[in-house]
Amino acid sequence: MIKTDGIILKSRKYRESDFLLTIFTRKIGKINAIAKGAQRPKSPLISGVQPFCYSEFLLFKGKSLYTVTQCEAKEIFYSLREDIERLTYAAYIVQLVESVTNEGQTNNRLFNLLGKTLYILTNPDTEINTVIRGFEIQFLDYCGFKPELYRCVSCGTKESSSWRFSAQEGGLICKKCLNIDPYAMQITVHTLKLARYLQIKDIKDIQNLKISDYLNEKLQKLLKQYILVHINKYDFKGMNIINKL
Ligand SMILES: [Zn+2]
């Protein structure tokens, strides 16, 4: 038996009355678990097994699956379900986390980031663009793909009159090293400053920071390319919907 906090990454109906869950847990990383009878209206598990739910679970390890024996919802993020835009962003960040986490591999920083970001997304005054860019850039750090934003990834210099950003090489390229990646994208001083700021600030402290649509678009483009190269899973349904909003 294991007692742990967890966030529901996926929840789908299974058999007649069960739910099959993918849970990102604090103690044992990402797991698949079955919640027996949780489709029944009177099930004590029902409220804690909905998508995005942050719950405390009591789990029993079976041969191939865990079984949820108890679950107490701590935060159900109900208001996310009432707003299609926020719901879509929540689905997007959950998919990012799902794509990099593994069973048995804990990641406390990523767990905390996901929990905080879902919580922040429920606040109607949140600057969504800022929060999502901040999430993306910190997510990359916490899953081992931190983009280098302070020195050239090739020669190490911190001084250059202009910079490019190479998704392939993992960050900045100075003017002299341009030839190592002809596809590196331009990055202005303003975009770079914003990226550095979002990389180190607590996500709670940036939730009200307004950034211009122009800067947001620039940074989004760089991060999208970066995630595509390193996570290789940018084909998210969520993102396609977001782009149409
Ligand atoms: Zn260089």
PDB file of C-alpha atoms and ligand atoms in Angstrom:
ATOM      1  CA  MET A   1       0.000   0.000   0.000  1.00  0.00           C
ATOM      2  CA  ILE A   2       1.252   3.452  -0.888  1.00  0.00           C
ATOM      3  CA  LYS A   3      -0.170   6.757   0.276  1.00  0.00           C
ATOM      4  CA  THR A   4       0.695   9.684  -1.969  1.00  0.00           C
ATOM      5  CA  ASP A   5      -0.558  12.932  -3.432  1.00  0.00           C
ATOM      6  CA  GLY A   6      -1.215  12.868  -7.136  1.00  0.00           C
ATOM      7  CA  ILE A   7      -2.630  14.825 -10.044  1.00  0.00           C
ATOM      8  CA  ILE A   8      -4.891  13.102 -12.565  1.00  0.00           C
ATOM      9  CA  LEU A   9      -3.323  13.366 -16.021  1.00  0.00           C
ATOM     10  CA  LYS A  10      -5.852  11.148 -17.782  1.00  0.00           C
ATOM     11  CA  SER A  11      -9.128   9.619 -16.747  1.00  0.00           C
ATOM     12  CA  ARG A  12     -11.145   7.365 -19.011  1.00  0.00           C
ATOM     13  CA  LYS A  13     -14.127   5.158 -18.471  1.00  0.00           C
ATOM     14  CA  TYR A  14     -13.227   1.508 -18.259  1.00  0.00           C
ATOM     15  CA  ARG A  15     -15.438  -1.547 -18.300  1.00  0.00           C
ATOM     16  CA  GLU A  16     -18.897  -1.018 -16.919  1.00  0.00           C
ATOM     17  CA  SER A  17     -18.263   1.027 -13.835  1.00  0.00           C
ATOM     18  CA  ASP A  18     -14.534   1.635 -13.463  1.00  0.00           C
ATOM     19  CA  PHE A  19     -12.135   4.411 -14.384  1.00  0.00           C
ATOM     20  CA  LEU A  20      -8.666   3.854 -15.779  1.00  0.00           C
ATOM     21  CA  LEU A  21      -6.411   6.652 -14.569  1.00  0.00           C
ATOM     22  CA  THR A  22      -3.001   8.005 -15.375  1.00  0.00           C
ATOM     23  CA  ILE A  23      -1.784   9.749 -12.236  1.00  0.00           C
ATOM     24  CA  PHE A  24       1.327  11.846 -11.715  1.00  0.00           C
ATOM     25  CA  THR A  25       2.140  11.029  -8.100  1.00  0.00           C
ATOM     26  CA  ARG A  26       4.582  12.758  -5.822  1.00  0.00           C
ATOM     27  CA  LYS A  27       6.117   9.558  -4.436  1.00  0.00           C
ATOM     28  CA  ILE A  28       6.248   7.111  -7.354  1.00  0.00           C
ATOM     29  CA  GLY A  29       6.079   9.246 -10.497  1.00  0.00           C
ATOM     30  CA  LYS A  30       3.553   8.555 -13.236  1.00  0.00           C
ATOM     31  CA  ILE A  31       1.420   5.440 -12.829  1.00  0.00           C
ATOM     32  CA  ASN A  32      -1.630   3.803 -14.334  1.00  0.00           C
ATOM     33  CA  ALA A  33      -4.303   2.860 -11.862  1.00  0.00           C
ATOM     34  CA  ILE A  34      -7.803   1.476 -11.852  1.00  0.00           C
ATOM     35  CA  ALA A  35     -10.539   3.047  -9.747  1.00  0.00           C
ATOM     36  CA  LYS A  36     -13.101   0.297  -9.354  1.00  0.00           C
ATOM     37  CA  GLY A  37     -16.735   1.309  -9.351  1.00  0.00           C
ATOM     38  CA  ALA A  38     -15.846   4.993  -9.642  1.00  0.00           C
ATOM     39  CA  GLN A  39     -18.443   5.564 -12.380  1.00  0.00           C
ATOM     40  CA  ARG A  40     -21.214   4.823  -9.913  1.00  0.00           C
ATOM     41  CA  PRO A  41     -22.804   8.025  -8.613  1.00  0.00           C
ATOM     42  CA  LYS A  42     -22.390   7.001  -4.981  1.00  0.00           C
ATOM     43  CA  SER A  43     -18.774   5.891  -5.266  1.00  0.00           C
ATOM     44  CA  PRO A  44     -16.524   7.507  -2.647  1.00  0.00           C
ATOM     45  CA  LEU A  45     -13.835   7.766  -5.332  1.00  0.00           C
ATOM     46  CA  ILE A  46     -15.903   9.779  -7.794  1.00  0.00           C
ATOM     47  CA  SER A  47     -14.809  13.314  -6.977  1.00  0.00           C
ATOM     48  CA  GLY A  48     -11.086  12.601  -6.807  1.00  0.00           C
ATOM     49  CA  VAL A  49     -10.666  10.849 -10.148  1.00  0.00           C
ATOM     50  CA  GLN A  50     -11.743  13.595 -12.563  1.00  0.00           C
ATOM     51  CA  PRO A  51      -9.158  15.085 -14.966  1.00  0.00           C
ATOM     52  CA  PHE A  52      -6.732  17.586 -13.328  1.00  0.00           C
ATOM     53  CA  CYS A  53      -7.886  16.660  -9.825  1.00  0.00           C
ATOM     54  CA  TYR A  54      -5.306  16.989  -7.095  1.00  0.00           C
ATOM     55  CA  SER A  55      -5.998  14.220  -4.603  1.00  0.00           C
ATOM     56  CA  GLU A  56      -4.486  12.063  -1.914  1.00  0.00           C
ATOM     57  CA  PHE A  57      -4.489   8.442  -2.965  1.00  0.00           C
ATOM     58  CA  LEU A  58      -4.150   5.161  -1.187  1.00  0.00           C
ATOM     59  CA  LEU A  59      -2.836   2.741  -3.805  1.00  0.00           C
ATOM     60  CA  PHE A  60      -2.410  -0.986  -3.968  1.00  0.00           C
ATOM     61  CA  LYS A  61       0.211  -2.317  -6.356  1.00  0.00           C
ATOM     62  CA  GLY A  62      -1.076  -5.160  -8.524  1.00  0.00           C
ATOM     63  CA  LYS A  63       0.705  -7.145 -11.226  1.00  0.00           C
ATOM     64  CA  SER A  64       0.328  -4.612 -14.009  1.00  0.00           C
ATOM     65  CA  LEU A  65      -1.805  -1.857 -12.548  1.00  0.00           C
ATOM     66  CA  TYR A  66      -2.267  -0.018  -9.314  1.00  0.00           C
ATOM     67  CA  THR A  67      -5.681  -0.026  -7.715  1.00  0.00           C
ATOM     68  CA  VAL A  68      -7.043   3.073  -6.036  1.00  0.00           C
ATOM     69  CA  THR A  69      -8.408   1.893  -2.712  1.00  0.00           C
ATOM     70  CA  GLN A  70      -9.069   5.355  -1.306  1.00  0.00           C
ATOM     71  CA  CYS A  71      -8.892   8.832  -2.675  1.00  0.00           C
ATOM     72  CA  GLU A  72      -9.598  12.177  -1.148  1.00  0.00           C
ATOM     73  CA  ALA A  73      -9.914  15.186  -3.449  1.00  0.00           C
ATOM     74  CA  LYS A  74      -7.887  18.151  -2.207  1.00  0.00           C
ATOM     75  CA  GLU A  75      -8.487  20.461  -5.138  1.00  0.00           C
ATOM     76  CA  ILE A  76     -10.772  19.665  -8.051  1.00  0.00           C
ATOM     77  CA  PHE A  77     -10.119  22.871 -10.044  1.00  0.00           C
ATOM     78  CA  TYR A  78     -13.787  22.977 -10.894  1.00  0.00           C
ATOM     79  CA  SER A  79     -13.695  26.410 -12.545  1.00  0.00           C
ATOM     80  CA  LEU A  80     -11.332  25.083 -15.228  1.00  0.00           C
ATOM     81  CA  ARG A  81     -14.220  23.064 -16.579  1.00  0.00           C
ATOM     82  CA  GLU A  82     -16.385  26.135 -17.029  1.00  0.00           C
ATOM     83  CA  ASP A  83     -14.081  27.990 -19.377  1.00  0.00           C
ATOM     84  CA  ILE A  84     -13.039  26.334 -22.639  1.00  0.00           C
ATOM     85  CA  GLU A  85      -9.902  28.456 -23.020  1.00  0.00           C
ATOM     86  CA  ARG A  86      -8.574  27.658 -19.552  1.00  0.00           C
ATOM     87  CA  LEU A  87      -9.598  24.039 -19.899  1.00  0.00           C
ATOM     88  CA  THR A  88      -7.626  23.823 -23.146  1.00  0.00           C
ATOM     89  CA  TYR A  89      -4.506  25.309 -21.577  1.00  0.00           C
ATOM     90  CA  ALA A  90      -4.849  22.971 -18.608  1.00  0.00           C
ATOM     91  CA  ALA A  91      -5.112  20.026 -21.018  1.00  0.00           C
ATOM     92  CA  TYR A  92      -2.023  21.267 -22.837  1.00  0.00           C
ATOM     93  CA  ILE A  93       0.222  21.502 -19.748  1.00  0.00           C
ATOM     94  CA  VAL A  94      -1.033  18.162 -18.468  1.00  0.00           C
ATOM     95  CA  GLN A  95      -0.143  16.580 -21.820  1.00  0.00           C
ATOM     96  CA  LEU A  96       3.334  18.074 -21.668  1.00  0.00           C
ATOM     97  CA  VAL A  97       3.862  16.558 -18.221  1.00  0.00           C
ATOM     98  CA  GLU A  98       2.386  13.233 -19.317  1.00  0.00           C
ATOM     99  CA  SER A  99       4.822  13.028 -22.209  1.00  0.00           C
ATOM    100  CA  VAL A 100       8.002  13.333 -20.100  1.00  0.00           C
ATOM    101  CA  THR A 101       7.155  11.477 -16.891  1.00  0.00           C
ATOM    102  CA  ASN A 102       7.807   7.797 -16.199  1.00  0.00           C
ATOM    103  CA  GLU A 103       6.781   5.224 -13.656  1.00  0.00           C
ATOM    104  CA  GLY A 104       9.107   5.124 -10.686  1.00  0.00           C
ATOM    105  CA  GLN A 105      10.667   8.460 -11.570  1.00  0.00           C
ATOM    106  CA  THR A 106       9.678  11.182  -9.139  1.00  0.00           C
ATOM    107  CA  ASN A 107       9.981  14.830 -10.037  1.00  0.00           C
ATOM    108  CA  ASN A 108       9.016  17.098  -7.183  1.00  0.00           C
ATOM    109  CA  ARG A 109       9.760  20.374  -8.920  1.00  0.00           C
ATOM    110  CA  LEU A 110       7.641  19.396 -11.909  1.00  0.00           C
ATOM    111  CA  PHE A 111       4.886  18.133  -9.620  1.00  0.00           C
ATOM    112  CA  ASN A 112       4.804  21.436  -7.738  1.00  0.00           C
ATOM    113  CA  LEU A 113       4.918  23.459 -10.950  1.00  0.00           C
ATOM    114  CA  LEU A 114       1.976  21.557 -12.418  1.00  0.00           C
ATOM    115  CA  GLY A 115      -0.091  21.858  -9.235  1.00  0.00           C
ATOM    116  CA  LYS A 116       0.579  25.579  -8.892  1.00  0.00           C
ATOM    117  CA  THR A 117      -0.094  26.303 -12.555  1.00  0.00           C
ATOM    118  CA  LEU A 118      -3.427  24.471 -12.540  1.00  0.00           C
ATOM    119  CA  TYR A 119      -4.365  26.420  -9.452  1.00  0.00           C
ATOM    120  CA  ILE A 120      -3.355  29.725 -11.009  1.00  0.00           C
ATOM    121  CA  LEU A 121      -5.340  28.963 -14.175  1.00  0.00           C
ATOM    122  CA  THR A 122      -8.520  28.880 -12.101  1.00  0.00           C
ATOM    123  CA  ASN A 123      -8.047  32.562 -11.230  1.00  0.00           C
ATOM    124  CA  PRO A 124     -10.008  34.685 -13.735  1.00  0.00           C
ATOM    125  CA  ASP A 125      -7.538  37.601 -13.464  1.00  0.00           C
ATOM    126  CA  THR A 126      -4.523  35.541 -14.478  1.00  0.00           C
ATOM    127  CA  GLU A 127      -2.485  36.616 -17.494  1.00  0.00           C
ATOM    128  CA  ILE A 128      -2.799  33.285 -19.289  1.00  0.00           C
ATOM    129  CA  ASN A 129      -0.100  33.900 -21.912  1.00  0.00           C
ATOM    130  CA  THR A 130       2.480  34.822 -19.304  1.00  0.00           C
ATOM    131  CA  VAL A 131       1.647  31.810 -17.163  1.00  0.00           C
ATOM    132  CA  ILE A 132       1.779  29.358 -20.070  1.00  0.00           C
ATOM    133  CA  ARG A 133       5.110  30.728 -21.383  1.00  0.00           C
ATOM    134  CA  GLY A 134       6.473  30.597 -17.822  1.00  0.00           C
ATOM    135  CA  PHE A 135       5.226  27.044 -17.446  1.00  0.00           C
ATOM    136  CA  GLU A 136       6.810  25.948 -20.732  1.00  0.00           C
ATOM    137  CA  ILE A 137      10.204  27.417 -19.942  1.00  0.00           C
ATOM    138  CA  GLN A 138      10.319  26.027 -16.395  1.00  0.00           C
ATOM    139  CA  PHE A 139       8.911  22.692 -17.503  1.00  0.00           C
ATOM    140  CA  LEU A 140      11.837  22.346 -19.933  1.00  0.00           C
ATOM    141  CA  ASP A 141      14.239  23.025 -17.082  1.00  0.00           C
ATOM    142  CA  TYR A 142      12.646  20.520 -14.705  1.00  0.00           C
ATOM    143  CA  CYS A 143      12.491  17.703 -17.234  1.00  0.00           C
ATOM    144  CA  GLY A 144      16.149  18.076 -18.179  1.00  0.00           C
ATOM    145  CA  PHE A 145      16.045  20.257 -21.293  1.00  0.00           C
ATOM    146  CA  LYS A 146      16.812  23.678 -19.847  1.00  0.00           C
ATOM    147  CA  PRO A 147      17.483  26.138 -22.664  1.00  0.00           C
ATOM    148  CA  GLU A 148      20.772  28.031 -22.250  1.00  0.00           C
ATOM    149  CA  LEU A 149      19.887  31.736 -22.101  1.00  0.00           C
ATOM    150  CA  TYR A 150      23.113  33.292 -20.814  1.00  0.00           C
ATOM    151  CA  ARG A 151      26.010  32.117 -22.988  1.00  0.00           C
ATOM    152  CA  CYS A 152      26.727  30.748 -26.415  1.00  0.00           C
ATOM    153  CA  VAL A 153      26.152  26.972 -26.418  1.00  0.00           C
ATOM    154  CA  SER A 154      29.079  26.567 -28.812  1.00  0.00           C
ATOM    155  CA  CYS A 155      31.935  28.795 -27.590  1.00  0.00           C
ATOM    156  CA  GLY A 156      30.636  29.821 -24.176  1.00  0.00           C
ATOM    157  CA  THR A 157      30.908  33.563 -24.624  1.00  0.00           C
ATOM    158  CA  LYS A 158      28.534  35.801 -22.710  1.00  0.00           C
ATOM    159  CA  GLU A 159      29.128  38.760 -25.017  1.00  0.00           C
ATOM    160  CA  SER A 160      27.627  39.127 -28.462  1.00  0.00           C
ATOM    161  CA  SER A 161      26.146  42.113 -30.292  1.00  0.00           C
ATOM    162  CA  SER A 162      23.248  39.900 -31.358  1.00  0.00           C
ATOM    163  CA  TRP A 163      22.041  36.410 -30.540  1.00  0.00           C
ATOM    164  CA  ARG A 164      20.224  33.579 -32.218  1.00  0.00           C
ATOM    165  CA  PHE A 165      18.322  30.815 -30.535  1.00  0.00           C
ATOM    166  CA  SER A 166      18.950  27.257 -31.614  1.00  0.00           C
ATOM    167  CA  ALA A 167      16.402  24.649 -30.599  1.00  0.00           C
ATOM    168  CA  GLN A 168      18.684  21.927 -31.947  1.00  0.00           C
ATOM    169  CA  GLU A 169      21.762  23.050 -29.988  1.00  0.00           C
ATOM    170  CA  GLY A 170      19.865  23.898 -26.811  1.00  0.00           C
ATOM    171  CA  GLY A 171      19.948  27.675 -26.543  1.00  0.00           C
ATOM    172  CA  LEU A 172      21.797  30.814 -27.536  1.00  0.00           C
ATOM    173  CA  ILE A 173      24.322  31.054 -30.342  1.00  0.00           C
ATOM    174  CA  CYS A 174      26.616  34.063 -30.633  1.00  0.00           C
ATOM    175  CA  LYS A 175      27.316  35.969 -33.827  1.00  0.00           C
ATOM    176  CA  LYS A 176      30.600  34.148 -34.463  1.00  0.00           C
ATOM    177  CA  CYS A 177      29.122  30.653 -34.125  1.00  0.00           C
ATOM    178  CA  LEU A 178      26.135  31.116 -36.436  1.00  0.00           C
ATOM    179  CA  ASN A 179      27.354  28.382 -38.766  1.00  0.00           C
ATOM    180  CA  ILE A 180      26.717  25.585 -36.236  1.00  0.00           C
ATOM    181  CA  ASP A 181      22.978  25.917 -36.852  1.00  0.00           C
ATOM    182  CA  PRO A 182      21.803  27.780 -39.939  1.00  0.00           C
ATOM    183  CA  TYR A 183      18.198  27.290 -38.774  1.00  0.00           C
ATOM    184  CA  ALA A 184      18.690  29.076 -35.464  1.00  0.00           C
ATOM    185  CA  MET A 185      15.997  31.711 -34.958  1.00  0.00           C
ATOM    186  CA  GLN A 186      16.466  35.376 -34.235  1.00  0.00           C
ATOM    187  CA  ILE A 187      15.946  36.429 -30.648  1.00  0.00           C
ATOM    188  CA  THR A 188      15.792  40.083 -29.649  1.00  0.00           C
ATOM    189  CA  VAL A 189      17.136  41.528 -26.414  1.00  0.00           C
ATOM    190  CA  HIS A 190      13.565  42.034 -25.176  1.00  0.00           C
ATOM    191  CA  THR A 191      12.492  38.462 -25.844  1.00  0.00           C
ATOM    192  CA  LEU A 192      15.676  37.184 -24.234  1.00  0.00           C
ATOM    193  CA  LYS A 193      15.148  39.307 -21.126  1.00  0.00           C
ATOM    194  CA  LEU A 194      11.583  38.061 -20.811  1.00  0.00           C
ATOM    195  CA  ALA A 195      12.663  34.427 -21.243  1.00  0.00           C
ATOM    196  CA  ARG A 196      15.334  34.804 -18.548  1.00  0.00           C
ATOM    197  CA  TYR A 197      12.840  36.379 -16.187  1.00  0.00           C
ATOM    198  CA  LEU A 198      10.240  33.666 -16.712  1.00  0.00           C
ATOM    199  CA  GLN A 199      12.876  30.971 -16.283  1.00  0.00           C
ATOM    200  CA  ILE A 200      13.737  31.928 -12.701  1.00  0.00           C
ATOM    201  CA  LYS A 201      10.578  33.478 -11.256  1.00  0.00           C
ATOM    202  CA  ASP A 202       8.104  31.495  -9.205  1.00  0.00           C
ATOM    203  CA  ILE A 203       5.054  30.932 -11.419  1.00  0.00           C
ATOM    204  CA  LYS A 204       2.878  32.479  -8.698  1.00  0.00           C
ATOM    205  CA  ASP A 205       4.824  35.736  -8.933  1.00  0.00           C
ATOM    206  CA  ILE A 206       4.351  36.174 -12.676  1.00  0.00           C
ATOM    207  CA  GLN A 207       0.649  35.385 -12.911  1.00  0.00           C
ATOM    208  CA  ASN A 208      -0.333  39.062 -13.132  1.00  0.00           C
ATOM    209  CA  LEU A 209       2.510  40.179 -15.357  1.00  0.00           C
ATOM    210  CA  LYS A 210       1.163  41.517 -18.613  1.00  0.00           C
ATOM    211  CA  ILE A 211       3.279  40.941 -21.709  1.00  0.00           C
ATOM    212  CA  SER A 212       2.546  42.343 -25.153  1.00  0.00           C
ATOM    213  CA  ASP A 213       1.013  40.080 -27.783  1.00  0.00           C
ATOM    214  CA  TYR A 214       4.065  40.745 -29.916  1.00  0.00           C
ATOM    215  CA  LEU A 215       6.549  39.494 -27.304  1.00  0.00           C
ATOM    216  CA  ASN A 216       4.297  36.586 -26.419  1.00  0.00           C
ATOM    217  CA  GLU A 217       4.164  35.476 -30.044  1.00  0.00           C
ATOM    218  CA  LYS A 218       7.933  35.730 -30.428  1.00  0.00           C
ATOM    219  CA  LEU A 219       8.613  33.702 -27.312  1.00  0.00           C
ATOM    220  CA  GLN A 220       5.889  31.188 -28.085  1.00  0.00           C
ATOM    221  CA  LYS A 221       7.444  30.514 -31.479  1.00  0.00           C
ATOM    222  CA  LEU A 222      10.887  29.872 -29.980  1.00  0.00           C
ATOM    223  CA  LEU A 223       9.539  27.626 -27.246  1.00  0.00           C
ATOM    224  CA  LYS A 224       7.273  25.711 -29.599  1.00  0.00           C
ATOM    225  CA  GLN A 225      10.253  24.876 -31.800  1.00  0.00           C
ATOM    226  CA  TYR A 226      12.318  23.949 -28.748  1.00  0.00           C
ATOM    227  CA  ILE A 227       9.649  21.643 -27.336  1.00  0.00           C
ATOM    228  CA  LEU A 228       9.161  20.083 -30.752  1.00  0.00           C
ATOM    229  CA  VAL A 229      12.865  19.206 -30.991  1.00  0.00           C
ATOM    230  CA  HIS A 230      13.411  18.031 -27.418  1.00  0.00           C
ATOM    231  CA  ILE A 231      10.094  16.604 -26.329  1.00  0.00           C
ATOM    232  CA  ASN A 232       8.990  15.616 -29.814  1.00  0.00           C
ATOM    233  CA  LYS A 233       5.373  15.671 -28.824  1.00  0.00           C
ATOM    234  CA  TYR A 234       4.079  19.039 -29.833  1.00  0.00           C
ATOM    235  CA  ASP A 235       1.260  17.426 -31.747  1.00  0.00           C
ATOM    236  CA  PHE A 236      -1.123  18.212 -28.941  1.00  0.00           C
ATOM    237  CA  LYS A 237      -4.806  18.435 -29.637  1.00  0.00           C
ATOM    238  CA  GLY A 238      -4.909  21.179 -27.047  1.00  0.00           C
ATOM    239  CA  MET A 239      -2.468  23.354 -28.914  1.00  0.00           C
ATOM    240  CA  ASN A 240      -4.368  23.055 -32.181  1.00  0.00           C
ATOM    241  CA  ILE A 241      -7.500  24.284 -30.459  1.00  0.00           C
ATOM    242  CA  ILE A 242      -5.613  27.113 -28.745  1.00  0.00           C
ATOM    243  CA  ASN A 243      -4.273  28.345 -32.070  1.00  0.00           C
ATOM    244  CA  LYS A 244      -7.827  28.615 -33.364  1.00  0.00           C
ATOM    245  CA  LEU A 245      -9.161  30.597 -30.409  1.00  0.00           C
TER     246      LEU A 245
HETATM  247 ZN    ZN B   1      29.797  31.371 -29.845  1.00  0.00          ZN
END
